[in-house]
mmCIF file of C-alpha atoms in Angstrom:
data_model
loop_
_atom_site.group_PDB
_atom_site.id
_atom_site.type_symbol
_atom_site.label_atom_id
_atom_site.label_comp_id
_atom_site.label_asym_id
_atom_site.label_seq_id
_atom_site.Cartn_x
_atom_site.Cartn_y
_atom_site.Cartn_z
ATOM 1 C CA MET A 1 0.000 0.000 0.000
ATOM 2 C CA LYS A 2 1.391 3.367 -1.032
ATOM 3 C CA SER A 3 1.790 5.820 1.826
ATOM 4 C CA ILE A 4 -0.034 9.139 1.544
ATOM 5 C CA PHE A 5 2.557 10.784 3.783
ATOM 6 C CA LYS A 6 5.651 12.405 2.317
ATOM 7 C CA TRP A 7 8.565 12.341 4.699
ATOM 8 C CA PRO A 8 11.089 15.185 4.426
ATOM 9 C CA GLU A 9 14.284 14.288 2.629
ATOM 10 C CA ARG A 10 17.291 13.834 4.852
ATOM 11 C CA ALA A 11 20.078 16.353 4.400
ATOM 12 C CA ALA A 12 23.134 15.126 2.535
ATOM 13 C CA ALA A 13 26.029 14.189 4.763
ATOM 14 C CA VAL A 14 28.587 16.990 5.128
ATOM 15 C CA ASP A 15 32.058 16.601 6.574
ATOM 16 C CA PRO A 16 32.948 19.874 8.330
ATOM 17 C CA SER A 17 36.261 18.605 9.733
ATOM 18 C CA ALA A 18 38.324 20.780 7.347
ATOM 19 C CA LEU A 19 36.637 23.998 8.484
ATOM 20 C CA GLY A 20 39.010 26.157 10.470
ATOM 21 C CA LYS A 21 42.029 24.357 8.975
ATOM 22 C CA ALA A 22 42.410 24.120 5.190
ATOM 23 C CA VAL A 23 38.918 25.440 4.463
ATOM 24 C CA VAL A 24 37.498 28.776 5.581
ATOM 25 C CA ALA A 25 33.929 28.291 4.316
ATOM 26 C CA MET A 26 31.965 25.526 2.618
ATOM 27 C CA PRO A 27 28.437 25.138 1.204
ATOM 28 C CA LEU A 28 25.763 23.571 3.381
ATOM 29 C CA PRO A 29 22.568 21.910 2.104
ATOM 30 C CA SER A 30 19.138 22.682 3.461
ATOM 31 C CA GLY A 31 18.282 20.708 6.572
ATOM 32 C CA CYS A 32 21.893 20.540 7.735
ATOM 33 C CA ALA A 33 22.811 21.749 11.214
ATOM 34 C CA ILE A 34 25.421 24.487 11.481
ATOM 35 C CA PRO A 35 28.645 22.889 12.803
ATOM 36 C CA ALA A 36 29.697 23.736 16.336
ATOM 37 C CA GLY A 37 31.937 26.776 16.610
ATOM 38 C CA CYS A 38 30.970 27.958 13.124
ATOM 39 C CA GLY A 39 28.761 30.644 11.680
ATOM 40 C CA ALA A 40 26.575 30.444 8.605
ATOM 41 C CA VAL A 41 25.627 32.848 5.838
ATOM 42 C CA ILE A 42 22.452 32.372 3.795
ATOM 43 C CA ILE A 43 22.397 34.002 0.358
ATOM 44 C CA ASP A 44 19.057 34.576 -1.341
ATOM 45 C CA ARG A 45 18.487 34.295 -5.076
ATOM 46 C CA GLY A 46 19.208 38.021 -5.479
ATOM 47 C CA GLY A 47 22.641 37.659 -3.874
ATOM 48 C CA ARG A 48 21.706 39.323 -0.571
ATOM 49 C CA PRO A 49 23.390 37.588 2.393
ATOM 50 C CA ARG A 50 22.167 37.235 5.971
ATOM 51 C CA ARG A 51 23.490 35.446 9.035
ATOM 52 C CA ALA A 52 21.814 32.308 10.348
ATOM 53 C CA PRO A 53 21.493 31.825 14.131
ATOM 54 C CA GLU A 54 24.329 29.775 15.626
ATOM 55 C CA GLY A 55 23.500 26.146 16.270
ATOM 56 C CA SER A 56 20.339 26.238 14.152
ATOM 57 C CA ARG A 57 19.315 23.880 11.361
ATOM 58 C CA LEU A 58 19.179 25.415 7.917
ATOM 59 C CA ALA A 59 15.851 25.745 6.150
ATOM 60 C CA LEU A 60 16.621 27.268 2.766
ATOM 61 C CA GLY A 61 14.032 28.828 0.521
ATOM 62 C CA GLU A 62 13.865 28.528 -3.245
ATOM 63 C CA GLY A 63 17.045 29.737 -4.910
ATOM 64 C CA GLU A 64 18.906 30.201 -1.613
ATOM 65 C CA THR A 65 22.374 28.880 -0.849
ATOM 66 C CA ALA A 66 24.229 28.664 2.446
ATOM 67 C CA PHE A 67 27.848 28.639 3.596
ATOM 68 C CA ALA A 68 29.228 27.530 6.939
ATOM 69 C CA PHE A 69 32.415 29.311 7.955
ATOM 70 C CA HIS A 70 34.871 28.986 10.785
ATOM 71 C CA PRO A 71 36.129 32.337 12.126
ATOM 72 C CA GLY A 72 39.665 31.048 12.573
ATOM 73 C CA PRO A 73 42.289 32.256 13.314
ATOM 74 C CA TYR A 74 44.192 31.250 10.198
ATOM 75 C CA ALA A 75 47.862 31.619 9.273
ATOM 76 C CA ALA A 76 49.440 32.217 5.869
ATOM 77 C CA ASP A 77 52.817 33.248 4.476
ATOM 78 C CA LEU A 78 52.482 36.101 1.977
ATOM 79 C CA VAL A 79 54.992 37.443 -0.535
ATOM 80 C CA PRO A 80 54.549 41.227 -0.600
ATOM 81 C CA PHE A 81 56.889 41.768 -3.577
ATOM 82 C CA ALA A 82 56.556 39.407 -6.536
ATOM 83 C CA ALA A 83 60.127 40.189 -7.627
ATOM 84 C CA ALA A 84 61.520 39.181 -4.208
ATOM 85 C CA PRO A 85 59.899 35.831 -3.287
ATOM 86 C CA GLU A 86 62.330 35.294 -0.420
ATOM 87 C CA ILE A 87 60.832 38.243 1.514
ATOM 88 C CA GLY A 88 57.709 37.167 3.330
ATOM 89 C CA LEU A 89 55.097 38.182 5.859
ATOM 90 C CA ARG A 90 53.613 35.597 8.219
ATOM 91 C CA VAL A 91 50.061 36.752 8.805
ATOM 92 C CA ALA A 92 47.477 35.473 11.267
ATOM 93 C CA PHE A 93 43.923 36.629 10.594
ATOM 94 C CA ALA A 94 40.359 35.817 11.555
ATOM 95 C CA VAL A 95 36.904 36.454 10.149
ATOM 96 C CA ASP A 96 35.723 39.683 11.695
ATOM 97 C CA SER A 97 33.080 39.590 14.423
ATOM 98 C CA PRO A 98 29.634 40.866 13.369
ATOM 99 C CA ASP A 99 29.390 44.647 13.478
ATOM 100 C CA PRO A 100 25.948 45.616 14.872
ATOM 101 C CA ARG A 101 26.251 49.057 13.248
ATOM 102 C CA VAL A 102 25.934 47.690 9.707
ATOM 103 C CA ALA A 103 23.170 45.678 8.097
ATOM 104 C CA GLN A 104 25.546 43.587 5.981
ATOM 105 C CA GLN A 105 28.882 42.187 7.097
ATOM 106 C CA ARG A 106 31.765 42.531 4.636
ATOM 107 C CA PHE A 107 32.766 38.864 4.873
ATOM 108 C CA ASP A 108 29.182 37.864 4.061
ATOM 109 C CA LEU A 109 29.305 40.012 0.933
ATOM 110 C CA PHE A 110 32.651 38.431 0.006
ATOM 111 C CA LEU A 111 31.083 34.957 0.164
ATOM 112 C CA ALA A 112 28.000 36.063 -1.781
ATOM 113 C CA SER A 113 29.922 37.704 -4.599
ATOM 114 C CA GLU A 114 33.127 35.670 -4.907
ATOM 115 C CA ALA A 115 32.821 32.199 -3.332
ATOM 116 C CA GLU A 116 32.053 29.265 -5.595
ATOM 117 C CA GLY A 117 32.009 26.022 -3.696
ATOM 118 C CA ALA A 118 34.354 25.652 -0.758
ATOM 119 C CA LEU A 119 36.581 28.638 0.059
ATOM 120 C CA ALA A 120 40.028 27.141 0.636
ATOM 121 C CA LEU A 121 42.495 28.918 2.895
ATOM 122 C CA GLY A 122 45.056 28.799 0.077
ATOM 123 C CA SER A 123 42.704 30.589 -2.325
ATOM 124 C CA LEU A 124 41.887 33.283 0.207
ATOM 125 C CA ALA A 125 45.585 33.752 0.989
ATOM 126 C CA MET A 126 46.325 34.162 -2.738
ATOM 127 C CA SER A 127 43.634 36.845 -3.026
ATOM 128 C CA ILE A 128 45.026 38.648 0.023
ATOM 129 C CA GLU A 129 48.554 38.436 -1.376
ATOM 130 C CA ALA A 130 47.418 39.838 -4.742
ATOM 131 C CA ALA A 131 45.674 42.760 -3.042
ATOM 132 C CA LEU A 132 48.777 43.471 -0.938
ATOM 133 C CA GLN A 133 51.128 43.319 -3.929
ATOM 134 C CA ARG A 134 48.905 45.689 -5.927
ATOM 135 C CA GLU A 135 48.794 48.271 -3.138
ATOM 136 C CA LEU A 136 52.572 48.131 -2.663
ATOM 137 C CA ALA A 137 53.222 48.329 -6.420
ATOM 138 C CA GLN A 138 50.973 51.397 -6.719
ATOM 139 C CA GLY A 139 52.645 53.101 -3.767
ATOM 140 C CA ASN A 140 49.495 53.119 -1.646
ATOM 141 C CA LEU A 141 51.290 51.068 1.001
ATOM 142 C CA ASP A 142 54.970 51.434 1.802
ATOM 143 C CA LEU A 143 57.237 48.690 3.146
ATOM 144 C CA PRO A 144 60.812 49.908 2.617
ATOM 145 C CA PRO A 145 63.986 47.938 3.446
ATOM 146 C CA CYS A 146 65.169 48.383 7.034
ATOM 147 C CA THR A 147 61.704 49.583 7.993
ATOM 148 C CA SER A 148 61.616 51.807 11.061
ATOM 149 C CA LEU A 149 59.065 51.235 13.815
ATOM 150 C CA ALA A 150 57.027 54.250 12.686
ATOM 151 C CA GLU A 151 57.029 53.032 9.062
ATOM 152 C CA TRP A 152 56.040 49.528 10.171
ATOM 153 C CA ASN A 153 53.140 50.849 12.249
ATOM 154 C CA THR A 154 51.922 52.912 9.299
ATOM 155 C CA PHE A 155 52.122 49.871 7.026
ATOM 156 C CA ARG A 156 50.292 47.691 9.550
ATOM 157 C CA ALA A 157 47.481 50.226 9.920
ATOM 158 C CA GLY A 158 46.989 50.391 6.149
ATOM 159 C CA PHE A 159 47.284 46.612 5.720
ATOM 160 C CA ASN A 160 44.830 45.946 8.538
ATOM 161 C CA GLN A 161 42.285 48.345 7.048
ATOM 162 C CA LEU A 162 42.730 46.873 3.554
ATOM 163 C CA LEU A 163 41.968 43.335 4.714
ATOM 164 C CA TYR A 164 39.046 44.444 6.854
ATOM 165 C CA LEU A 165 37.347 46.404 4.070
ATOM 166 C CA ARG A 166 38.231 44.127 1.158
ATOM 167 C CA PHE A 167 37.717 40.682 2.717
ATOM 168 C CA GLY A 168 36.038 41.212 6.077
ATOM 169 C CA VAL A 169 38.931 39.703 8.045
ATOM 170 C CA THR A 170 40.945 41.133 10.941
ATOM 171 C CA VAL A 171 44.741 40.855 11.117
ATOM 172 C CA GLU A 172 45.799 39.471 14.480
ATOM 173 C CA GLU A 173 49.529 39.156 13.828
ATOM 174 C CA CYS A 174 51.929 40.148 11.045
ATOM 175 C CA ILE A 175 55.672 39.517 11.242
ATOM 176 C CA PRO A 176 58.442 39.541 8.606
ATOM 177 C CA VAL A 177 59.898 36.106 7.739
ATOM 178 C CA ASP A 178 62.616 34.797 5.443
ATOM 179 C CA LEU A 179 61.090 32.419 2.885
ATOM 180 C CA GLY A 180 64.361 31.773 1.088
ATOM 181 C CA ASP A 181 64.555 28.121 2.132
ATOM 182 C CA ALA A 182 61.077 27.453 0.722
ATOM 183 C CA VAL A 183 61.577 29.175 -2.647
ATOM 184 C CA ASP A 184 62.645 27.269 -5.766
ATOM 185 C CA PHE A 185 64.640 30.085 -7.363
ATOM 186 C CA ALA A 186 65.336 28.060 -10.513
ATOM 187 C CA GLN A 187 61.596 27.706 -11.053
ATOM 188 C CA VAL A 188 61.079 31.420 -10.377
ATOM 189 C CA LEU A 189 63.714 32.374 -12.971
ATOM 190 C CA LEU A 190 62.268 29.940 -15.493
ATOM 191 C CA ALA A 191 58.784 31.346 -14.972
ATOM 192 C CA ARG A 192 60.111 34.848 -15.642
ATOM 193 C CA ALA A 193 61.827 33.630 -18.794
ATOM 194 C CA VAL A 194 58.593 32.004 -19.963
ATOM 195 C CA ALA A 195 56.829 35.342 -19.611
ATOM 196 C CA GLU A 196 59.373 36.853 -22.008
ATOM 197 C CA GLU A 197 59.829 33.847 -24.304
ATOM 198 C CA PRO A 198 56.690 31.688 -24.834
ATOM 199 C CA ALA A 199 58.747 28.985 -26.562
ATOM 200 C CA LEU A 200 60.048 27.938 -23.140
ATOM 201 C CA ILE A 201 56.592 27.170 -21.803
ATOM 202 C CA ALA A 202 56.982 23.403 -22.317
ATOM 203 C CA MET A 203 60.050 23.409 -20.067
ATOM 204 C CA ALA A 204 58.502 25.395 -17.245
ATOM 205 C CA ALA A 205 55.685 23.051 -16.223
ATOM 206 C CA PRO A 206 54.298 25.712 -13.891
ATOM 207 C CA ALA A 207 51.539 25.127 -11.385
ATOM 208 C CA PRO A 208 48.106 25.463 -13.017
ATOM 209 C CA ALA A 209 46.965 29.074 -13.067
ATOM 210 C CA PRO A 210 43.579 29.956 -11.598
ATOM 211 C CA ALA A 211 40.767 30.070 -14.124
ATOM 212 C CA PRO A 212 40.210 33.575 -15.509
ATOM 213 C CA LEU A 213 37.242 35.486 -14.184
ATOM 214 C CA SER A 214 34.208 34.801 -16.351
ATOM 215 C CA ASP A 215 31.916 37.554 -17.602
ATOM 216 C CA ALA A 216 29.039 36.307 -15.458
ATOM 217 C CA ARG A 217 31.112 36.226 -12.267
ATOM 218 C CA ALA A 218 32.552 39.667 -13.020
ATOM 219 C CA LEU A 219 29.087 41.149 -13.512
ATOM 220 C CA ARG A 220 27.874 39.427 -10.346
ATOM 221 C CA ARG A 221 30.651 41.068 -8.339
ATOM 222 C CA LEU A 222 29.914 44.468 -9.847
ATOM 223 C CA PHE A 223 26.161 44.091 -9.288
ATOM 224 C CA LEU A 224 26.506 43.071 -5.640
ATOM 225 C CA GLU A 225 29.479 45.167 -4.555
ATOM 226 C CA LEU A 226 29.074 48.534 -6.290
ATOM 227 C CA PRO A 227 26.077 49.549 -4.110
ATOM 228 C CA CYS A 228 28.132 48.655 -1.017
ATOM 229 C CA VAL A 229 31.120 50.661 -2.281
ATOM 230 C CA MET A 230 28.777 53.595 -2.814
ATOM 231 C CA CYS A 231 27.322 53.288 0.709
ATOM 232 C CA ALA A 232 30.808 53.137 2.263
ATOM 233 C CA PHE A 233 31.904 56.175 0.245
ATOM 234 C CA ARG A 234 28.761 58.072 1.237
ATOM 235 C CA ALA A 235 29.394 57.310 4.921
ATOM 236 C CA ALA A 236 32.981 58.631 4.826
ATOM 237 C CA VAL A 237 33.600 61.273 7.484
ATOM 238 C CA LEU A 238 34.894 64.379 5.677
ATOM 239 C CA PRO A 239 35.853 67.842 6.923
ATOM 240 C CA GLN A 240 33.504 70.749 6.333
ATOM 241 C CA GLY A 241 33.825 72.513 3.005
ATOM 242 C CA GLN A 242 31.480 73.290 0.125
ATOM 243 C CA GLN A 243 33.996 72.387 -2.583
ATOM 244 C CA LEU A 244 34.777 68.958 -1.105
ATOM 245 C CA PHE A 245 31.062 68.352 -0.517
ATOM 246 C CA ARG A 246 30.224 69.024 -4.167
ATOM 247 C CA ARG A 247 33.099 66.854 -5.335
ATOM 248 C CA HIS A 248 31.900 64.057 -3.051
ATOM 249 C CA GLN A 249 28.311 64.343 -4.291
ATOM 250 C CA ASP A 250 29.405 64.320 -7.930
ATOM 251 C CA LEU A 251 31.415 61.123 -7.418
ATOM 252 C CA LEU A 252 28.455 59.480 -5.666
ATOM 253 C CA ARG A 253 26.172 60.444 -8.557
ATOM 254 C CA ARG A 254 28.593 58.929 -11.080
ATOM 255 C CA LEU A 255 28.922 55.738 -9.010
ATOM 256 C CA ASP A 256 25.148 55.461 -8.881
ATOM 257 C CA LEU A 257 24.959 55.659 -12.678
ATOM 258 C CA VAL A 258 27.654 52.988 -13.026
ATOM 259 C CA SER A 259 25.701 50.729 -10.671
ATOM 260 C CA LEU A 260 22.534 51.310 -12.707
ATOM 261 C CA SER A 261 24.435 50.483 -15.899
ATOM 262 C CA VAL A 262 25.637 47.181 -14.431
ATOM 263 C CA GLY A 263 22.101 46.296 -13.325
ATOM 264 C CA THR A 264 20.828 46.649 -16.904
ATOM 265 C CA MET A 265 23.790 45.089 -18.709
ATOM 266 C CA PRO A 266 22.966 43.178 -21.933
ATOM 267 C CA ALA A 267 23.601 39.453 -22.231
ATOM 268 C CA LEU A 268 27.092 38.470 -23.324
ATOM 269 C CA ALA A 269 26.066 36.564 -26.458
ATOM 270 C CA LEU A 270 23.514 39.049 -27.839
ATOM 271 C CA ALA A 271 24.150 42.199 -29.893
ATOM 272 C CA ALA A 272 20.410 42.982 -29.729
ATOM 273 C CA PRO A 273 17.286 40.964 -28.851
ATOM 274 C CA GLY A 274 17.436 37.876 -31.069
ATOM 275 C CA VAL A 275 20.698 38.992 -32.712
ATOM 276 C CA PRO A 276 23.759 36.873 -31.770
ATOM 277 C CA LEU A 277 27.105 38.498 -31.042
ATOM 278 C CA GLY A 278 30.279 37.173 -32.659
ATOM 279 C CA PRO A 279 33.040 35.459 -30.633
ATOM 280 C CA GLN A 280 35.520 38.322 -31.026
ATOM 281 C CA GLN A 281 33.056 40.871 -29.709
ATOM 282 C CA GLN A 282 32.173 38.559 -26.829
ATOM 283 C CA GLU A 283 35.870 38.393 -25.895
ATOM 284 C CA ARG A 284 36.014 42.186 -26.042
ATOM 285 C CA ARG A 285 33.046 42.413 -23.667
ATOM 286 C CA ILE A 286 34.639 39.895 -21.288
ATOM 287 C CA GLY A 287 37.830 41.944 -21.242
ATOM 288 C CA HIS A 288 35.945 45.083 -20.239
ATOM 289 C CA SER A 289 34.006 43.316 -17.467
ATOM 290 C CA ARG A 290 37.270 41.917 -16.043
ATOM 291 C CA ARG A 291 38.921 45.344 -16.117
ATOM 292 C CA ALA A 292 35.880 46.809 -14.384
ATOM 293 C CA VAL A 293 36.382 44.279 -11.557
ATOM 294 C CA GLU A 294 40.021 45.369 -11.273
ATOM 295 C CA SER A 295 38.750 48.933 -10.794
ATOM 296 C CA LEU A 296 36.265 47.611 -8.217
ATOM 297 C CA ASP A 297 39.136 46.097 -6.227
ATOM 298 C CA GLU A 298 40.950 49.423 -6.438
ATOM 299 C CA ALA A 299 37.821 51.152 -5.136
ATOM 300 C CA TRP A 300 37.763 48.959 -2.012
ATOM 301 C CA ALA A 301 41.460 49.667 -1.451
ATOM 302 C CA MET A 302 40.879 53.409 -1.893
ATOM 303 C CA LEU A 303 38.082 53.297 0.679
ATOM 304 C CA SER A 304 40.371 51.525 3.145
ATOM 305 C CA ARG A 305 42.834 54.420 2.819
ATOM 306 C CA LEU A 306 40.073 57.029 2.991
ATOM 307 C CA GLN A 307 38.834 55.718 6.341
ATOM 308 C CA VAL A 308 42.192 56.350 8.014
ATOM 309 C CA ALA A 309 43.263 59.420 5.993
ATOM 310 C CA GLN A 310 44.236 62.798 7.356
ATOM 311 C CA ALA A 311 42.649 65.953 5.944
ATOM 312 C CA ALA A 312 45.792 66.766 3.954
ATOM 313 C CA GLN A 313 45.530 63.455 2.100
ATOM 314 C CA LEU A 314 41.957 63.869 0.910
ATOM 315 C CA ASP A 315 42.749 65.748 -2.278
ATOM 316 C CA VAL A 316 44.997 62.930 -3.501
ATOM 317 C CA LEU A 317 42.458 60.286 -2.465
ATOM 318 C CA PHE A 318 39.622 62.070 -4.253
ATOM 319 C CA GLY A 319 41.803 62.265 -7.344
ATOM 320 C CA ASP A 320 42.302 58.514 -7.054
ATOM 321 C CA ALA A 321 38.544 58.043 -6.676
ATOM 322 C CA GLU A 322 37.901 60.108 -9.809
ATOM 323 C CA ARG A 323 40.343 57.949 -11.789
ATOM 324 C CA ILE A 324 38.787 54.700 -10.530
ATOM 325 C CA ILE A 325 35.242 55.849 -11.290
ATOM 326 C CA ALA A 326 36.274 57.084 -14.741
ATOM 327 C CA ASN A 327 37.700 53.622 -15.470
ATOM 328 C CA LEU A 328 34.477 52.003 -14.220
ATOM 329 C CA GLU A 329 32.424 54.322 -16.435
ATOM 330 C CA TYR A 330 34.546 53.512 -19.465
ATOM 331 C CA ASP A 331 34.641 49.725 -19.048
ATOM 332 C CA THR A 332 30.967 49.326 -18.150
ATOM 333 C CA GLY A 333 30.032 51.599 -21.053
ATOM 334 C CA GLU A 334 32.192 49.582 -23.458
ATOM 335 C CA ARG A 335 30.749 46.335 -22.085
ATOM 336 C CA ARG A 336 27.284 47.518 -23.189
ATOM 337 C CA LEU A 337 28.327 48.164 -26.803
ATOM 338 C CA ALA A 338 27.725 45.495 -29.432
ATOM 339 C CA GLN A 339 31.037 46.458 -31.030
ATOM 340 C CA ALA A 340 33.810 48.901 -30.369
ATOM 341 C CA GLU A 341 33.269 52.367 -31.813
ATOM 342 C CA SER A 342 36.555 52.073 -33.757
ATOM 343 C CA GLU A 343 35.113 49.012 -35.513
ATOM 344 C CA ALA A 344 31.731 50.563 -36.291
ATOM 345 C CA PRO A 345 30.913 50.726 -40.022
#
């Protein structure tokens, strides 16, 4: 006899033993209990994250996904200068505690916009290292040889703020280390030669590079993060002054228009409704969406500097903001075009 009762499906078995060690966050299915000592983030179908109560059992709605995360602490060795792999920083960091003053935690947004599957500690460390190298290369952070105590404290303050605002993690410890014994200098030199001479690529056998950012993932990041960048920029505490106020308002207006443009972006494969777009033009669009994400990362870094800036530094920072927003305007505008203006008939 067929039963008229439908029993709820049992949640798939999940092994959370790697959380807090090699894995920072991992997906959880509906019906699964949040592991002890961990938090959980539920992301709705629109990409908006929210925290789940500790110790609860997940009940996900249609289109929702969930991640369990362990706050850490975690440790990683970073290379601040790509050209000097023997110079390292040993960093201990943890997922930041919830801030009751904000509706959305930065780490939650990071998971919603960038995590696909489990977030490995190695992947997060690589992203942190890339952000650090970019800021040092652009001169936004300074870590000179024979760093004085004052210079080190200034670097630490900027580095701490960068990681907090970009990834939602707090630096607990950061000390210089010598990584010379762990570096294969022959492989480093060969990799540099490959960059200059592609014919050597068969000899290099480098580690597999991470997959390039797809157009869809790039647009997802822009769609979810640009409104948050705008809110953080709007909330910046600035000195009184009509000229600075107008400059601030103009930048916010331009950011708002960029965000609107991203929210109405055409599909990658279509030049117009029902009209397919050729492969070369699709590659051009992908290139612009990736460059827009690079500008987005620069915007987060600029905001981290703005939050600890002195009044005398604001003019330079606003100039940086104008450059970043101009790049966002250009790349999002070009991403909308069916073909580049230079190629138009």
